[in-house]
mmCIF file of C-alpha atoms in Angstrom:
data_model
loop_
_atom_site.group_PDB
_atom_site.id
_atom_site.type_symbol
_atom_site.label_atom_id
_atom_site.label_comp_id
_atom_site.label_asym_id
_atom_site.label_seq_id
_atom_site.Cartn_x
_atom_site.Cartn_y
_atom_site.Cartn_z
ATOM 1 C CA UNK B 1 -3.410 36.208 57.418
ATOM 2 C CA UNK B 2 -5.175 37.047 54.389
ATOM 3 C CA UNK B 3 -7.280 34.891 52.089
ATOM 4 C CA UNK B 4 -4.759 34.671 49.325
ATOM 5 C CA UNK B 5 -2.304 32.518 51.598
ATOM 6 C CA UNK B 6 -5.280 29.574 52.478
ATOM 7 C CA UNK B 7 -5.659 30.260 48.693
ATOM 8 C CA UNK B 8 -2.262 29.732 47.450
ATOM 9 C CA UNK B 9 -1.463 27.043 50.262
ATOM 10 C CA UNK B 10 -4.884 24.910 49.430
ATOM 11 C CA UNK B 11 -3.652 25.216 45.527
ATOM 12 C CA UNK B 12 -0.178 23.227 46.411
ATOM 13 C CA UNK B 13 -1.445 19.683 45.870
ATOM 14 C CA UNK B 14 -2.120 20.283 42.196
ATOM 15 C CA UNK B 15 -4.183 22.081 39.455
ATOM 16 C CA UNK B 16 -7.223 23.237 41.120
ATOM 17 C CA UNK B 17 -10.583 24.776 38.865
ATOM 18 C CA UNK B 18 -12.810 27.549 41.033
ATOM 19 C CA UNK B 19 -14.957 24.902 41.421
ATOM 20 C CA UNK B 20 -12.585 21.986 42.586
ATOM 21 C CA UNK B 21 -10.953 25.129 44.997
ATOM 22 C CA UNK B 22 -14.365 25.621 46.819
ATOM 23 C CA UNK B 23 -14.697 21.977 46.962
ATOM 24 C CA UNK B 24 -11.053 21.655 48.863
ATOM 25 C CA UNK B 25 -11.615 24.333 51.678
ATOM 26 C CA UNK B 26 -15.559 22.811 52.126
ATOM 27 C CA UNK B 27 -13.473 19.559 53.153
ATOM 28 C CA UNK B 28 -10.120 20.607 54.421
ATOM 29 C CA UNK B 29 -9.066 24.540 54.878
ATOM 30 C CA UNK B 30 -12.861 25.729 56.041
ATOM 31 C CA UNK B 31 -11.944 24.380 59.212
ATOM 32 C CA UNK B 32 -9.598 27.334 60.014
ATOM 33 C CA UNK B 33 -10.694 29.933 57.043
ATOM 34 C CA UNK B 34 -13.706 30.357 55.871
ATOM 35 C CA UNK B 35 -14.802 31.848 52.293
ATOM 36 C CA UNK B 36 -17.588 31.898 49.678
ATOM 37 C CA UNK B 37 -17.002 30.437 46.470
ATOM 38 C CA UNK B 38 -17.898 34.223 45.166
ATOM 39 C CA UNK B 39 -14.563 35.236 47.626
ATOM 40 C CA UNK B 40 -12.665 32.285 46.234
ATOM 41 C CA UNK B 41 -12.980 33.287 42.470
ATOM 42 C CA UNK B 42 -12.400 36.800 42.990
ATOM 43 C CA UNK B 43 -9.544 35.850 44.585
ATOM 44 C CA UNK B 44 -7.982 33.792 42.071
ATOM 45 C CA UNK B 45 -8.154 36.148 39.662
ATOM 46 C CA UNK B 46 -6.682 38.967 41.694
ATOM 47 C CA UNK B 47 -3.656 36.087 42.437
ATOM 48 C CA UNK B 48 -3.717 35.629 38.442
ATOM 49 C CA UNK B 49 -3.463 39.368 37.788
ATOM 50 C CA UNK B 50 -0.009 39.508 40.523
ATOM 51 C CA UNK B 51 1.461 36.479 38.887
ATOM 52 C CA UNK B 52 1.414 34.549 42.022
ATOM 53 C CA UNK B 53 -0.870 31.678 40.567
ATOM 54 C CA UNK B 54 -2.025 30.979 36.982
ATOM 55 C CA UNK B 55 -4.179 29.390 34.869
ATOM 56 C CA UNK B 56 -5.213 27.429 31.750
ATOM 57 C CA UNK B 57 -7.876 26.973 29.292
ATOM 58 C CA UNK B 58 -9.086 23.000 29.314
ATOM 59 C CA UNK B 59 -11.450 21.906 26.993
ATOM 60 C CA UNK B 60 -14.132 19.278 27.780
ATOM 61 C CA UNK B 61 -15.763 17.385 25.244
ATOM 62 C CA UNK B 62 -19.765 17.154 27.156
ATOM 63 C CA UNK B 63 -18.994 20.089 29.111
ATOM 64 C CA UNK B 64 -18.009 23.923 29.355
ATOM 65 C CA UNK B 65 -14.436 24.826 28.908
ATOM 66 C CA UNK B 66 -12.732 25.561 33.047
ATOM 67 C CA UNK B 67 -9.326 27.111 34.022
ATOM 68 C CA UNK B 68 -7.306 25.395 36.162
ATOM 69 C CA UNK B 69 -4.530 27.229 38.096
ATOM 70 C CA UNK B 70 -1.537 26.523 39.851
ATOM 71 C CA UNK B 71 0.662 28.151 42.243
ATOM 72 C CA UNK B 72 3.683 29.485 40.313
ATOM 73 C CA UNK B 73 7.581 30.398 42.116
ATOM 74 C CA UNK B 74 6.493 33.913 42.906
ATOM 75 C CA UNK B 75 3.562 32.230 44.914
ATOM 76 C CA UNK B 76 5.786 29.598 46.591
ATOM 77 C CA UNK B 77 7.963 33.026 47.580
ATOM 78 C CA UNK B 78 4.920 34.758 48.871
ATOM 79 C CA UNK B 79 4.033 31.551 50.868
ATOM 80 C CA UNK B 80 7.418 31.189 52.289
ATOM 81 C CA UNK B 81 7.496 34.709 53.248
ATOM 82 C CA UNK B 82 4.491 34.411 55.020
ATOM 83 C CA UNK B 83 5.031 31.365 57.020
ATOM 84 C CA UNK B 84 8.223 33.288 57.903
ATOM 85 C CA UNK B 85 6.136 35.699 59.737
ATOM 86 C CA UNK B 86 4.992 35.734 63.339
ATOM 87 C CA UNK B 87 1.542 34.540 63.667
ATOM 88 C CA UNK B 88 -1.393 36.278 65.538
ATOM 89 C CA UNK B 89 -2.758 34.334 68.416
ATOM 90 C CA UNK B 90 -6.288 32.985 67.276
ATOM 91 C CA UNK B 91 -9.358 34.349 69.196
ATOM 92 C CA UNK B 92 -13.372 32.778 69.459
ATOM 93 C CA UNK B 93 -16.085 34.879 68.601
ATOM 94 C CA UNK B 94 -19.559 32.948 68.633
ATOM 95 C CA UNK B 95 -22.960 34.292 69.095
ATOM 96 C CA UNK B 96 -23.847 31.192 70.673
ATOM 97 C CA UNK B 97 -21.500 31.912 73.531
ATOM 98 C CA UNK B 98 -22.778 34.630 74.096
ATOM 99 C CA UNK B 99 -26.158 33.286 74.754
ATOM 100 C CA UNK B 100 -25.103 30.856 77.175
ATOM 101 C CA UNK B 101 -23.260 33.242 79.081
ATOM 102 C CA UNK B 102 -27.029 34.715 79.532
ATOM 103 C CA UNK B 103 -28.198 31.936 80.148
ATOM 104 C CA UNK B 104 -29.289 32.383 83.893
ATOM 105 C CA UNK B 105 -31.183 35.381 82.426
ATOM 106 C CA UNK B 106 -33.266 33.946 79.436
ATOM 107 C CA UNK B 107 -35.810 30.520 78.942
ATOM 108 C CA UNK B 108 -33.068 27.736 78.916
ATOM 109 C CA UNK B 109 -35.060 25.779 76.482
ATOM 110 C CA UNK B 110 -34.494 27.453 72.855
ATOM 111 C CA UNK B 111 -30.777 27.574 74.392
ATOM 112 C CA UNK B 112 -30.922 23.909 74.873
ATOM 113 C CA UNK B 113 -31.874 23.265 71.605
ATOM 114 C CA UNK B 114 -29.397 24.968 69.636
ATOM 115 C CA UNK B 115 -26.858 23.923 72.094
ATOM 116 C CA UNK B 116 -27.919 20.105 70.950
ATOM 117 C CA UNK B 117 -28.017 20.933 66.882
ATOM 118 C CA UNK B 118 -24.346 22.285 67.783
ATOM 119 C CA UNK B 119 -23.250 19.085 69.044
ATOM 120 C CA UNK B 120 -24.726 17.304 66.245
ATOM 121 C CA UNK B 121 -23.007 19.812 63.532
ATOM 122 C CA UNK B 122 -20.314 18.488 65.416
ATOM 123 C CA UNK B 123 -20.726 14.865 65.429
ATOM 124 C CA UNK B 124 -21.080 15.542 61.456
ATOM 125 C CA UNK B 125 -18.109 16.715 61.035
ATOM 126 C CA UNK B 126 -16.110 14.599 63.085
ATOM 127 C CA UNK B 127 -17.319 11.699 60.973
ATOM 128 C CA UNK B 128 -16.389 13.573 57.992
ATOM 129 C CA UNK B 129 -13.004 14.866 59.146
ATOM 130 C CA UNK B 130 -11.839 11.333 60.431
ATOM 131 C CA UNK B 131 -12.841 9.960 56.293
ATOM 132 C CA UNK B 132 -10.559 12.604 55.517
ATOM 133 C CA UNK B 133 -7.881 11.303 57.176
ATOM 134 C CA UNK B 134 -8.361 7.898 56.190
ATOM 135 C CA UNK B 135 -7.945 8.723 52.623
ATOM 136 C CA UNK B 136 -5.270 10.635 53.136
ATOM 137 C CA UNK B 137 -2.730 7.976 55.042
ATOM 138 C CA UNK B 138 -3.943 5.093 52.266
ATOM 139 C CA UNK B 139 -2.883 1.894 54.046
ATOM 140 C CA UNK B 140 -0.562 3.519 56.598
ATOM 141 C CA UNK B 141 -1.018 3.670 59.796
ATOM 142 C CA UNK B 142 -1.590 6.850 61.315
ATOM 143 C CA UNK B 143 1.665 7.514 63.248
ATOM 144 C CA UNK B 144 3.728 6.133 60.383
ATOM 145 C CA UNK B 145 2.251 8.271 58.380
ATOM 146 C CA UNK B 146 3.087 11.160 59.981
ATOM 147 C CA UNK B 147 6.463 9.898 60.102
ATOM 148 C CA UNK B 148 6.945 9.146 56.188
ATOM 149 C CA UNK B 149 3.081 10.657 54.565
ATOM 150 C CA UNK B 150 3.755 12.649 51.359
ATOM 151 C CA UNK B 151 1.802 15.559 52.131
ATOM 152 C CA UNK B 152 2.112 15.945 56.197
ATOM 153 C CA UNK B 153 0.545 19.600 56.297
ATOM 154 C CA UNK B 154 -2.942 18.779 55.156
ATOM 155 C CA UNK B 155 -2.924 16.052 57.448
ATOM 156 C CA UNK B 156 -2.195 17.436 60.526
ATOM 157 C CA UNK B 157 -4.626 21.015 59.850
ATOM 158 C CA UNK B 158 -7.031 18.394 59.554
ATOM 159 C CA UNK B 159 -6.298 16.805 63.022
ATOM 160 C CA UNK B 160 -6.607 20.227 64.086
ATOM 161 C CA UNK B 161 -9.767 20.392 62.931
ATOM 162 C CA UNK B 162 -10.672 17.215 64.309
ATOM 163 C CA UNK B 163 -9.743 17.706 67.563
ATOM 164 C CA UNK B 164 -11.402 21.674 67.608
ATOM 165 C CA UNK B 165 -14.686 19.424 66.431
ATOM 166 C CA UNK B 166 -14.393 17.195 69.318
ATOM 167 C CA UNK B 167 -13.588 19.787 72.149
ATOM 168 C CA UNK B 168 -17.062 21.841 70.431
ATOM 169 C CA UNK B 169 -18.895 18.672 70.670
ATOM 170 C CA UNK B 170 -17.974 17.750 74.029
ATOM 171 C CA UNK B 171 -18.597 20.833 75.546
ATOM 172 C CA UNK B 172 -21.957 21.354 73.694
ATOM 173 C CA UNK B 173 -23.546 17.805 75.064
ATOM 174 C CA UNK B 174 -22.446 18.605 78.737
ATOM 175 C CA UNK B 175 -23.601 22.401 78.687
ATOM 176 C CA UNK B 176 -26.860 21.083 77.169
ATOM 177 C CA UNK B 177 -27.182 18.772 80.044
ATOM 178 C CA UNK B 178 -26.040 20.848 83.080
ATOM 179 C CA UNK B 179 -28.417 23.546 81.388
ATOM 180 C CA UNK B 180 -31.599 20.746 81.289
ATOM 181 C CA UNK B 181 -30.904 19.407 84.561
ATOM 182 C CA UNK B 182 -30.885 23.194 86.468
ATOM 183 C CA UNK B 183 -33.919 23.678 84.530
ATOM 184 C CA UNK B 184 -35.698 20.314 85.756
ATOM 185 C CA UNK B 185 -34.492 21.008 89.292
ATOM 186 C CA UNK B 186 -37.339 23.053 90.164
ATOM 187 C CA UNK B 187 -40.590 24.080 89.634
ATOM 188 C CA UNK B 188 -41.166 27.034 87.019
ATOM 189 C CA UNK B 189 -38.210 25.738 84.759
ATOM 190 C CA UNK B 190 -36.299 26.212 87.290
ATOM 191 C CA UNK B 191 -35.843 29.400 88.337
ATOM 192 C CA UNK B 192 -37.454 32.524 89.906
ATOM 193 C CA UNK B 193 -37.624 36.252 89.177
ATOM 194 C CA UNK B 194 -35.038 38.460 91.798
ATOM 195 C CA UNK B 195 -34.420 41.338 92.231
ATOM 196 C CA UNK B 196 -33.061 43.457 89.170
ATOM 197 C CA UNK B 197 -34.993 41.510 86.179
ATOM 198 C CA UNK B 198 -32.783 38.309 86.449
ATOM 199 C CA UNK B 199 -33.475 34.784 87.462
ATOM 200 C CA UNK B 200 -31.800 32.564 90.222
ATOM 201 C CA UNK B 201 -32.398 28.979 91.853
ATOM 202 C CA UNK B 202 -35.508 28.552 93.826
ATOM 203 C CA UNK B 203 -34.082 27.820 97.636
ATOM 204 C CA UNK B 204 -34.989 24.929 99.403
ATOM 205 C CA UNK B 205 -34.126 22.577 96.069
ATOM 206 C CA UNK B 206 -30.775 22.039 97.472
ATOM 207 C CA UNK B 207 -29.700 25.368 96.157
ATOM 208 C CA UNK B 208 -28.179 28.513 98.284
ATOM 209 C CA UNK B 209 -30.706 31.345 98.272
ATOM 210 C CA UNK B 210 -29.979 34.019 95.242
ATOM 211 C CA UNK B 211 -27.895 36.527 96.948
ATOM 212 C CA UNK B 212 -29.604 39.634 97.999
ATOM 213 C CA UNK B 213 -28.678 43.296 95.791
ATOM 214 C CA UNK B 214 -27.267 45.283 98.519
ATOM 215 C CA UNK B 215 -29.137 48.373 97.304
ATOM 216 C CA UNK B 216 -32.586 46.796 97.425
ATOM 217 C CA UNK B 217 -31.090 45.346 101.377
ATOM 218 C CA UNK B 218 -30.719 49.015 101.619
ATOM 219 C CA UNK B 219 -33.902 50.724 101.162
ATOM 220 C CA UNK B 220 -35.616 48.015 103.127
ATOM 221 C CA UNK B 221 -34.183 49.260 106.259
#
């Protein structure tokens, strides 16, 4: 997927200026495409220059002239085409994932804490995403709206989102906790230096012993 098709699908509800664009995927589309606002304009205008959006001069009376754009029939083509392709099965890359898979190897507590201001990000944007979605079905329900709802797509990318923000959250609280309880469990935060620079449970804490690096068990004998 390239940005031009978030583009081009978050410009199908209406006129959109650069402005009101970076607006719509800070609410809706960031939540499975992320862009600057500086990657947003340039983009517009390359979609301007191919014909697949375009624009207008508006005049405001207390403020600057804007452009708004719209998607025009070559767009819609270029959008059907590309929902007629096969998609590419999504993938996670996060830094902070990385960091707890060290975790048994580094001080737990700096880990903890950005664990924690994950799970709050979180909480912040499930709050957010579920306004969305009240705004969106008015004063239906939300299973009738996704039975009858004008606009069903937004809708459900944003339950997508939703959901994704809930799973994140989730996971963050309970790997902040299993991480603060090991780290209580025993003296010296918890762990001990072994063998080979890394850290395991003290014994005798109701943990098993670290297993022993069959090369050190070697040169001991």
């Amino acid at each position: 997927m390239a940005l031009r098709h978030a583009v081009l699908a978050a410009l199908l509800d209406g006129e959109l200026s650069g402005y009101q664009l970076a607006k719509a995927f800070d609410v809706g589309v960031a939540n499975f495409w992320h862009a600057l606002p500086q990657q947003l304009y340039a983009e517009l205008a390359k979609l301007e220059r191919e014909g697949l959006v375009a624009g207008r001069r508006v005049v405001q009376e207390t403020r600057p002239a804007k452009r708004l754009f719209h998607v025009t029939d070559a767009g819609l083509a270029e959008l059907e085409r590309f929902a007629a392709a096969a998609s590419k099965p999504s993938f996670i890359r996060d830094d902070l994932l990385v960091k707890v898979q060290a975790a048994d190897h580094v001080d737990a507590g700096p880990l903890i804490r950005q664990v924690e201001e994950r799970a709050a990000a979180a909480e912040a944007k499930i709050d957010l995403f579920r306004r969305i979605l009240r705004k969106m079905r008015g004063d239906l329900g939300e299973e009738e709206f996704l039975r009858v709802g004008r606009r069903v797509g937004p809708y459900l990318t944003c339950l997508r989102g939703l959901a994704f923000e809930e799973g994140n959250r989730d996971w963050c609280l309970r790997t902040a906790a299993i991480l603060r309880e090991r780290r209580a469990a025993v003296p010296g935060e918890g762990t001990s230096a072994v063998p080979g620079g890394g850290t395991a449970a003290v014994p005798g804490e109701g943990t098993a012993p670290a297993p022993r690096d069959p090369e050190v068990a070697r040169a001991g004998r």
